[in-house]
Amino acid sequence: MDPIAPELLNEFNALPCQTEVHLQIPTPTNPLRLRSRLIGIEPGMCVILSRGMDQQWEAARDLIREGQSIVVRIVNEGDPNATIFAYRGSISKLMSSVGRWVVLDYPRNIQKISLRQHSRLPVSLPCRMQSESDSNESFKGLLKDLSLNGGGFISAPIPLPLTKRSFNLHLPIDEYETLSIKASICNQHLEQRSPERVHYGLSFDADESVKQKFIQTALLEIVQRENKTPN
């Protein structure tokens, strides 16, 4: 295994406390997803996370044990390029004397995933566009690409005048959560392989913090679904 580049290690070690962390624990059926916060990183030694008390953590209680393999994805919320650090590790210790902490082994390999690497990132996520007009029409389709400022939505033709019309793009994350952002259609063309469907170019109409949160969450969902995490 190649050593981790020093620049990448420095970025990882500098992640601030309270940074959002998403965990996946493999099971014979579907992996369990947990949310946590970064307590701290001891370079070369360990990564310390908070242990949650919500329903998901309670369901995973029997799997939160020393030696349990785990997938770690840390969302750098302060980075406008929607950067995620990912690695596979294991739980080395559980602590409760100072706080409810989970101590993970330090990564042997790290993947850095960022939209800066892609002018448009190809994706395929079911979503829905809902008009903000009085009629409130809704159109199902696929989010086919994603950038820092917009994306591509493919669906059957939208039977509405699109000039100066605002929509809300709704992206289901799981059965409990839907991610939404305001968007407008800036261009359109027929899909070459499916001429009965239209590719709509979207521009996100939101302030930078809202766009950043949407992009990071969508990118995290892509990474989790495609399991893009190094061994």
Short mmCIF file of N, CA, C and O in Angstrom, two decimals, residues 20-118:
data_model
loop_
_atom_site.label_atom_id
_atom_site.label_comp_id
_atom_site.label_asym_id
_atom_site.label_seq_id
_atom_site.Cartn_x
_atom_site.Cartn_y
_atom_site.Cartn_z
N GLU A 20 -18.59 17.33 11.08
CA GLU A 20 -19.59 16.28 10.91
C GLU A 20 -18.95 15.00 10.38
O GLU A 20 -18.13 15.04 9.46
N VAL A 21 -19.32 13.85 10.97
CA VAL A 21 -18.78 12.55 10.56
C VAL A 21 -19.94 11.60 10.29
O VAL A 21 -20.89 11.52 11.08
N HIS A 22 -19.87 10.88 9.16
CA HIS A 22 -20.86 9.87 8.81
C HIS A 22 -20.18 8.50 8.85
O HIS A 22 -19.12 8.31 8.25
N LEU A 23 -20.82 7.57 9.54
CA LEU A 23 -20.26 6.23 9.72
C LEU A 23 -21.17 5.19 9.08
O LEU A 23 -22.39 5.36 9.07
N GLN A 24 -20.57 4.14 8.55
CA GLN A 24 -21.32 3.00 8.05
C GLN A 24 -20.73 1.74 8.68
O GLN A 24 -19.52 1.51 8.61
N ILE A 25 -21.61 0.92 9.27
CA ILE A 25 -21.20 -0.37 9.83
C ILE A 25 -21.78 -1.46 8.95
O ILE A 25 -23.00 -1.52 8.77
N PRO A 26 -20.94 -2.31 8.37
CA PRO A 26 -21.47 -3.37 7.49
C PRO A 26 -22.26 -4.40 8.28
O PRO A 26 -21.91 -4.74 9.41
N THR A 27 -23.35 -4.88 7.68
CA THR A 27 -24.16 -5.96 8.24
C THR A 27 -24.50 -6.92 7.10
O THR A 27 -24.31 -6.58 5.92
N PRO A 28 -25.01 -8.12 7.40
CA PRO A 28 -25.37 -9.07 6.33
C PRO A 28 -26.45 -8.55 5.39
O PRO A 28 -26.59 -9.04 4.27
N THR A 29 -27.25 -7.58 5.83
CA THR A 29 -28.30 -7.03 4.97
C THR A 29 -27.89 -5.65 4.48
O THR A 29 -27.13 -5.54 3.54
N ASN A 30 -28.37 -4.60 5.12
CA ASN A 30 -28.01 -3.24 4.73
C ASN A 30 -27.08 -2.64 5.79
O ASN A 30 -27.26 -2.87 6.99
N PRO A 31 -26.09 -1.84 5.36
CA PRO A 31 -25.20 -1.22 6.35
C PRO A 31 -25.95 -0.23 7.22
O PRO A 31 -26.89 0.42 6.78
N LEU A 32 -25.55 -0.15 8.48
CA LEU A 32 -26.13 0.83 9.40
C LEU A 32 -25.42 2.15 9.23
O LEU A 32 -24.20 2.21 9.18
N ARG A 33 -26.20 3.23 9.15
CA ARG A 33 -25.64 4.57 9.02
C ARG A 33 -25.80 5.32 10.32
O ARG A 33 -26.87 5.35 10.91
N LEU A 34 -24.71 5.94 10.75
CA LEU A 34 -24.71 6.71 11.99
C LEU A 34 -24.09 8.08 11.73
O LEU A 34 -23.22 8.22 10.86
N ARG A 35 -24.52 9.05 12.51
CA ARG A 35 -23.93 10.40 12.44
C ARG A 35 -23.21 10.69 13.74
O ARG A 35 -23.66 10.33 14.82
N SER A 36 -22.08 11.37 13.61
CA SER A 36 -21.27 11.69 14.77
C SER A 36 -20.60 13.04 14.56
O SER A 36 -20.83 13.71 13.55
N ARG A 37 -19.76 13.41 15.54
CA ARG A 37 -18.96 14.63 15.45
C ARG A 37 -17.52 14.30 15.83
O ARG A 37 -17.27 13.45 16.68
N LEU A 38 -16.60 15.00 15.19
CA LEU A 38 -15.19 14.77 15.46
C LEU A 38 -14.79 15.43 16.78
O LEU A 38 -14.99 16.62 16.97
N ILE A 39 -14.24 14.62 17.69
CA ILE A 39 -13.70 15.15 18.94
C ILE A 39 -12.25 15.59 18.74
O ILE A 39 -11.82 16.63 19.23
N GLY A 40 -11.50 14.80 17.99
CA GLY A 40 -10.12 15.18 17.73
C GLY A 40 -9.38 14.09 16.98
O GLY A 40 -9.84 12.95 16.86
N ILE A 41 -8.22 14.45 16.43
CA ILE A 41 -7.35 13.52 15.71
C ILE A 41 -5.97 13.59 16.35
O ILE A 41 -5.39 14.67 16.49
N GLU A 42 -5.46 12.44 16.76
CA GLU A 42 -4.09 12.33 17.23
C GLU A 42 -3.28 11.79 16.05
O GLU A 42 -3.38 10.60 15.72
N PRO A 43 -2.53 12.66 15.35
CA PRO A 43 -1.85 12.24 14.11
C PRO A 43 -1.04 10.97 14.28
O PRO A 43 -0.23 10.84 15.20
N GLY A 44 -1.29 10.02 13.39
CA GLY A 44 -0.58 8.76 13.40
C GLY A 44 -1.06 7.77 14.45
O GLY A 44 -0.60 6.62 14.46
N MET A 45 -2.01 8.19 15.31
CA MET A 45 -2.42 7.33 16.42
C MET A 45 -3.89 6.92 16.35
O MET A 45 -4.21 5.74 16.29
N CYS A 46 -4.80 7.91 16.34
CA CYS A 46 -6.21 7.56 16.41
C CYS A 46 -7.08 8.74 15.99
O CYS A 46 -6.61 9.88 15.87
N VAL A 47 -8.37 8.45 15.79
CA VAL A 47 -9.41 9.43 15.51
C VAL A 47 -10.48 9.24 16.58
O VAL A 47 -10.96 8.12 16.80
N ILE A 48 -10.87 10.31 17.26
CA ILE A 48 -11.83 10.22 18.35
C ILE A 48 -13.14 10.89 17.94
O ILE A 48 -13.14 12.04 17.48
N LEU A 49 -14.25 10.16 18.10
CA LEU A 49 -15.58 10.64 17.71
C LEU A 49 -16.51 10.61 18.91
O LEU A 49 -16.31 9.84 19.85
N SER A 50 -17.56 11.42 18.85
CA SER A 50 -18.60 11.36 19.87
C SER A 50 -19.51 10.16 19.60
O SER A 50 -19.72 9.78 18.45
N ARG A 51 -20.01 9.56 20.67
CA ARG A 51 -20.94 8.44 20.55
C ARG A 51 -22.35 8.98 20.73
O ARG A 51 -22.69 9.57 21.75
N GLY A 52 -23.19 8.78 19.72
CA GLY A 52 -24.53 9.35 19.74
C GLY A 52 -25.48 8.60 20.66
O GLY A 52 -25.18 7.52 21.18
N MET A 53 -26.67 9.20 20.85
CA MET A 53 -27.68 8.62 21.72
C MET A 53 -29.03 8.53 21.02
O MET A 53 -30.06 8.32 21.66
N ASP A 54 -29.04 8.70 19.68
CA ASP A 54 -30.30 8.68 18.96
C ASP A 54 -30.73 7.24 18.62
O ASP A 54 -30.07 6.26 19.00
N GLN A 55 -31.82 7.12 17.87
CA GLN A 55 -32.40 5.82 17.55
C GLN A 55 -31.44 4.95 16.73
O GLN A 55 -31.35 3.74 16.94
N GLN A 56 -30.70 5.58 15.81
CA GLN A 56 -29.78 4.82 14.97
C GLN A 56 -28.63 4.23 15.80
O GLN A 56 -28.23 3.08 15.61
N TRP A 57 -28.11 5.02 16.73
CA TRP A 57 -27.03 4.52 17.59
C TRP A 57 -27.55 3.41 18.50
O TRP A 57 -26.85 2.43 18.78
N GLU A 58 -28.77 3.55 18.98
CA GLU A 58 -29.35 2.51 19.83
C GLU A 58 -29.50 1.21 19.06
O GLU A 58 -29.23 0.12 19.58
N ALA A 59 -29.92 1.31 17.78
CA ALA A 59 -30.09 0.11 16.96
C ALA A 59 -28.76 -0.58 16.69
O ALA A 59 -28.70 -1.79 16.49
N ALA A 60 -27.67 0.22 16.68
CA ALA A 60 -26.34 -0.32 16.38
C ALA A 60 -25.56 -0.67 17.65
O ALA A 60 -24.39 -1.02 17.56
N ARG A 61 -26.21 -0.62 18.81
CA ARG A 61 -25.50 -0.75 20.09
C ARG A 61 -24.64 -2.02 20.15
O ARG A 61 -23.50 -1.98 20.62
N ASP A 62 -25.18 -3.14 19.69
CA ASP A 62 -24.44 -4.41 19.80
C ASP A 62 -23.24 -4.46 18.86
O ASP A 62 -22.36 -5.32 19.03
N LEU A 63 -23.20 -3.56 17.86
CA LEU A 63 -22.10 -3.55 16.91
C LEU A 63 -21.03 -2.51 17.26
O LEU A 63 -19.98 -2.47 16.62
N ILE A 64 -21.32 -1.65 18.23
CA ILE A 64 -20.34 -0.64 18.66
C ILE A 64 -19.42 -1.32 19.67
O ILE A 64 -19.66 -1.31 20.88
N ARG A 65 -18.37 -1.96 19.18
CA ARG A 65 -17.50 -2.77 20.02
C ARG A 65 -16.09 -2.72 19.45
O ARG A 65 -15.89 -2.43 18.26
N GLU A 66 -15.14 -3.02 20.28
CA GLU A 66 -13.75 -3.02 19.85
C GLU A 66 -13.52 -4.05 18.76
O GLU A 66 -14.03 -5.17 18.82
N GLY A 67 -12.79 -3.64 17.71
CA GLY A 67 -12.49 -4.51 16.59
C GLY A 67 -13.51 -4.46 15.47
O GLY A 67 -13.27 -5.03 14.39
N GLN A 68 -14.65 -3.78 15.68
CA GLN A 68 -15.68 -3.70 14.65
C GLN A 68 -15.18 -2.86 13.46
O GLN A 68 -14.72 -1.73 13.63
N SER A 69 -15.28 -3.42 12.26
CA SER A 69 -14.91 -2.65 11.07
C SER A 69 -15.94 -1.57 10.82
O SER A 69 -17.13 -1.73 11.12
N ILE A 70 -15.48 -0.46 10.25
CA ILE A 70 -16.35 0.69 10.08
C ILE A 70 -15.85 1.54 8.93
O ILE A 70 -14.64 1.62 8.66
N VAL A 71 -16.77 2.16 8.20
CA VAL A 71 -16.43 3.08 7.12
C VAL A 71 -16.66 4.50 7.64
O VAL A 71 -17.72 4.80 8.19
N VAL A 72 -15.65 5.34 7.49
CA VAL A 72 -15.67 6.69 8.05
C VAL A 72 -15.65 7.71 6.91
O VAL A 72 -14.80 7.62 6.01
N ARG A 73 -16.56 8.65 6.96
CA ARG A 73 -16.58 9.74 5.98
C ARG A 73 -16.75 11.05 6.74
O ARG A 73 -17.75 11.25 7.42
N ILE A 74 -15.77 11.92 6.62
CA ILE A 74 -15.74 13.17 7.36
C ILE A 74 -16.01 14.31 6.39
O ILE A 74 -15.29 14.48 5.40
N VAL A 75 -17.05 15.10 6.67
CA VAL A 75 -17.47 16.18 5.80
C VAL A 75 -16.83 17.48 6.27
O VAL A 75 -17.11 17.96 7.37
N ASN A 76 -15.95 18.05 5.44
CA ASN A 76 -15.28 19.30 5.80
C ASN A 76 -16.23 20.46 5.51
O ASN A 76 -16.23 21.03 4.42
N GLU A 77 -17.03 20.83 6.50
CA GLU A 77 -18.10 21.81 6.30
C GLU A 77 -17.58 23.19 5.94
O GLU A 77 -18.28 23.99 5.33
N GLY A 78 -16.34 23.51 6.30
CA GLY A 78 -15.81 24.84 6.01
C GLY A 78 -15.21 24.98 4.63
O GLY A 78 -14.74 26.05 4.26
N ASP A 79 -15.23 23.90 3.84
CA ASP A 79 -14.61 23.91 2.52
C ASP A 79 -15.66 24.16 1.45
O ASP A 79 -16.58 23.36 1.29
N PRO A 80 -15.58 25.26 0.70
CA PRO A 80 -16.59 25.55 -0.33
C PRO A 80 -16.58 24.55 -1.48
O PRO A 80 -17.50 24.56 -2.30
N ASN A 81 -15.57 23.69 -1.57
CA ASN A 81 -15.51 22.70 -2.64
C ASN A 81 -16.14 21.37 -2.26
O ASN A 81 -15.96 20.36 -2.95
N ALA A 82 -16.90 21.34 -1.16
CA ALA A 82 -17.66 20.16 -0.75
C ALA A 82 -16.75 18.94 -0.60
O ALA A 82 -16.99 17.90 -1.19
N THR A 83 -15.71 19.08 0.20
CA THR A 83 -14.72 18.02 0.34
C THR A 83 -15.13 17.00 1.40
O THR A 83 -15.61 17.36 2.47
N ILE A 84 -14.92 15.73 1.07
CA ILE A 84 -15.17 14.62 1.99
C ILE A 84 -13.90 13.78 2.09
O ILE A 84 -13.29 13.46 1.08
N PHE A 85 -13.51 13.43 3.31
CA PHE A 85 -12.41 12.50 3.54
C PHE A 85 -13.01 11.15 3.93
O PHE A 85 -13.90 11.10 4.79
N ALA A 86 -12.54 10.07 3.32
CA ALA A 86 -13.12 8.76 3.57
C ALA A 86 -12.02 7.73 3.80
O ALA A 86 -10.96 7.78 3.17
N TYR A 87 -12.30 6.80 4.71
CA TYR A 87 -11.39 5.67 4.90
C TYR A 87 -12.13 4.53 5.59
O TYR A 87 -13.20 4.71 6.16
N ARG A 88 -11.54 3.33 5.51
CA ARG A 88 -12.06 2.16 6.22
C ARG A 88 -11.16 1.88 7.41
O ARG A 88 -9.93 1.86 7.27
N GLY A 89 -11.76 1.67 8.56
CA GLY A 89 -10.98 1.40 9.75
C GLY A 89 -11.73 0.48 10.68
O GLY A 89 -12.61 -0.28 10.28
N SER A 90 -11.39 0.57 11.96
CA SER A 90 -12.07 -0.25 12.96
C SER A 90 -12.07 0.50 14.29
O SER A 90 -11.30 1.43 14.51
N ILE A 91 -12.99 0.08 15.16
CA ILE A 91 -13.08 0.66 16.49
C ILE A 91 -11.99 0.06 17.37
O ILE A 91 -11.88 -1.16 17.48
N SER A 92 -11.17 0.91 17.95
CA SER A 92 -10.09 0.40 18.80
C SER A 92 -10.43 0.48 20.29
O SER A 92 -9.92 -0.31 21.08
N LYS A 93 -11.34 1.41 20.67
CA LYS A 93 -11.66 1.55 22.09
C LYS A 93 -12.94 2.35 22.25
O LYS A 93 -13.25 3.23 21.44
N LEU A 94 -13.70 2.04 23.30
CA LEU A 94 -14.85 2.83 23.70
C LEU A 94 -14.51 3.50 25.03
O LEU A 94 -13.96 2.86 25.94
N MET A 95 -14.83 4.78 25.16
CA MET A 95 -14.49 5.53 26.37
C MET A 95 -15.74 6.19 26.93
O MET A 95 -16.59 6.67 26.17
N SER A 96 -15.85 6.22 28.23
CA SER A 96 -16.99 6.88 28.87
C SER A 96 -16.60 7.65 30.13
O SER A 96 -17.45 8.22 30.79
N SER A 97 -15.31 7.66 30.48
CA SER A 97 -14.88 8.32 31.72
C SER A 97 -14.95 9.84 31.60
O SER A 97 -15.29 10.53 32.56
N VAL A 98 -14.63 10.38 30.40
CA VAL A 98 -14.66 11.83 30.18
C VAL A 98 -15.88 12.23 29.37
O VAL A 98 -16.53 13.23 29.64
N GLY A 99 -16.18 11.45 28.35
CA GLY A 99 -17.33 11.67 27.50
C GLY A 99 -17.68 10.36 26.81
O GLY A 99 -16.98 9.36 26.97
N ARG A 100 -18.77 10.35 26.07
CA ARG A 100 -19.16 9.15 25.33
C ARG A 100 -18.41 9.16 24.00
O ARG A 100 -18.89 9.75 23.02
N TRP A 101 -17.26 8.54 23.98
CA TRP A 101 -16.38 8.62 22.83
C TRP A 101 -16.15 7.26 22.21
O TRP A 101 -16.14 6.23 22.88
N VAL A 102 -15.96 7.28 20.89
CA VAL A 102 -15.54 6.10 20.14
C VAL A 102 -14.15 6.42 19.57
O VAL A 102 -13.99 7.42 18.87
N VAL A 103 -13.18 5.58 19.88
CA VAL A 103 -11.82 5.78 19.39
C VAL A 103 -11.60 4.84 18.21
O VAL A 103 -11.76 3.62 18.34
N LEU A 104 -11.25 5.40 17.06
CA LEU A 104 -10.99 4.62 15.86
C LEU A 104 -9.49 4.57 15.57
O LEU A 104 -8.75 5.48 15.96
N ASP A 105 -9.06 3.53 14.89
CA ASP A 105 -7.67 3.49 14.49
C ASP A 105 -7.40 4.58 13.45
O ASP A 105 -8.30 5.05 12.76
N TYR A 106 -6.16 5.00 13.37
CA TYR A 106 -5.75 6.04 12.42
C TYR A 106 -5.73 5.42 11.01
O TYR A 106 -5.32 4.27 10.84
N PRO A 107 -6.18 6.16 10.00
CA PRO A 107 -6.28 5.57 8.65
C PRO A 107 -4.92 5.19 8.06
O PRO A 107 -3.94 5.90 8.22
N ARG A 108 -4.90 4.05 7.37
CA ARG A 108 -3.72 3.63 6.61
C ARG A 108 -3.82 4.14 5.17
O ARG A 108 -2.83 4.16 4.44
N ASN A 109 -5.02 4.50 4.76
CA ASN A 109 -5.25 5.06 3.43
C ASN A 109 -6.41 6.03 3.52
O ASN A 109 -7.38 5.76 4.25
N ILE A 110 -6.34 7.15 2.84
CA ILE A 110 -7.40 8.16 2.87
C ILE A 110 -7.77 8.53 1.45
O ILE A 110 -6.89 8.70 0.59
N GLN A 111 -9.07 8.66 1.20
CA GLN A 111 -9.53 9.19 -0.08
C GLN A 111 -10.14 10.57 0.14
O GLN A 111 -10.96 10.74 1.05
N LYS A 112 -9.72 11.50 -0.66
CA LYS A 112 -10.29 12.85 -0.61
C LYS A 112 -11.18 13.01 -1.84
O LYS A 112 -10.74 12.84 -2.97
N ILE A 113 -12.43 13.33 -1.59
CA ILE A 113 -13.41 13.47 -2.68
C ILE A 113 -13.92 14.90 -2.66
O ILE A 113 -14.38 15.39 -1.63
N SER A 114 -13.82 15.58 -3.80
CA SER A 114 -14.20 16.98 -3.85
C SER A 114 -14.77 17.32 -5.22
O SER A 114 -14.30 16.82 -6.23
N LEU A 115 -15.77 18.21 -5.23
CA LEU A 115 -16.32 18.64 -6.52
C LEU A 115 -15.34 19.50 -7.28
O LEU A 115 -15.51 19.72 -8.48
N ARG A 116 -14.29 19.99 -6.61
CA ARG A 116 -13.27 20.75 -7.34
C ARG A 116 -12.63 19.87 -8.41
O ARG A 116 -12.15 20.36 -9.43
N GLN A 117 -12.64 18.55 -8.19
CA GLN A 117 -12.03 17.61 -9.14
C GLN A 117 -12.87 17.46 -10.40
O GLN A 117 -12.43 16.90 -11.39
N HIS A 118 -14.11 17.91 -10.38
CA HIS A 118 -15.03 17.68 -11.49
C HIS A 118 -15.76 18.99 -11.81
O HIS A 118 -16.39 19.57 -10.94
#
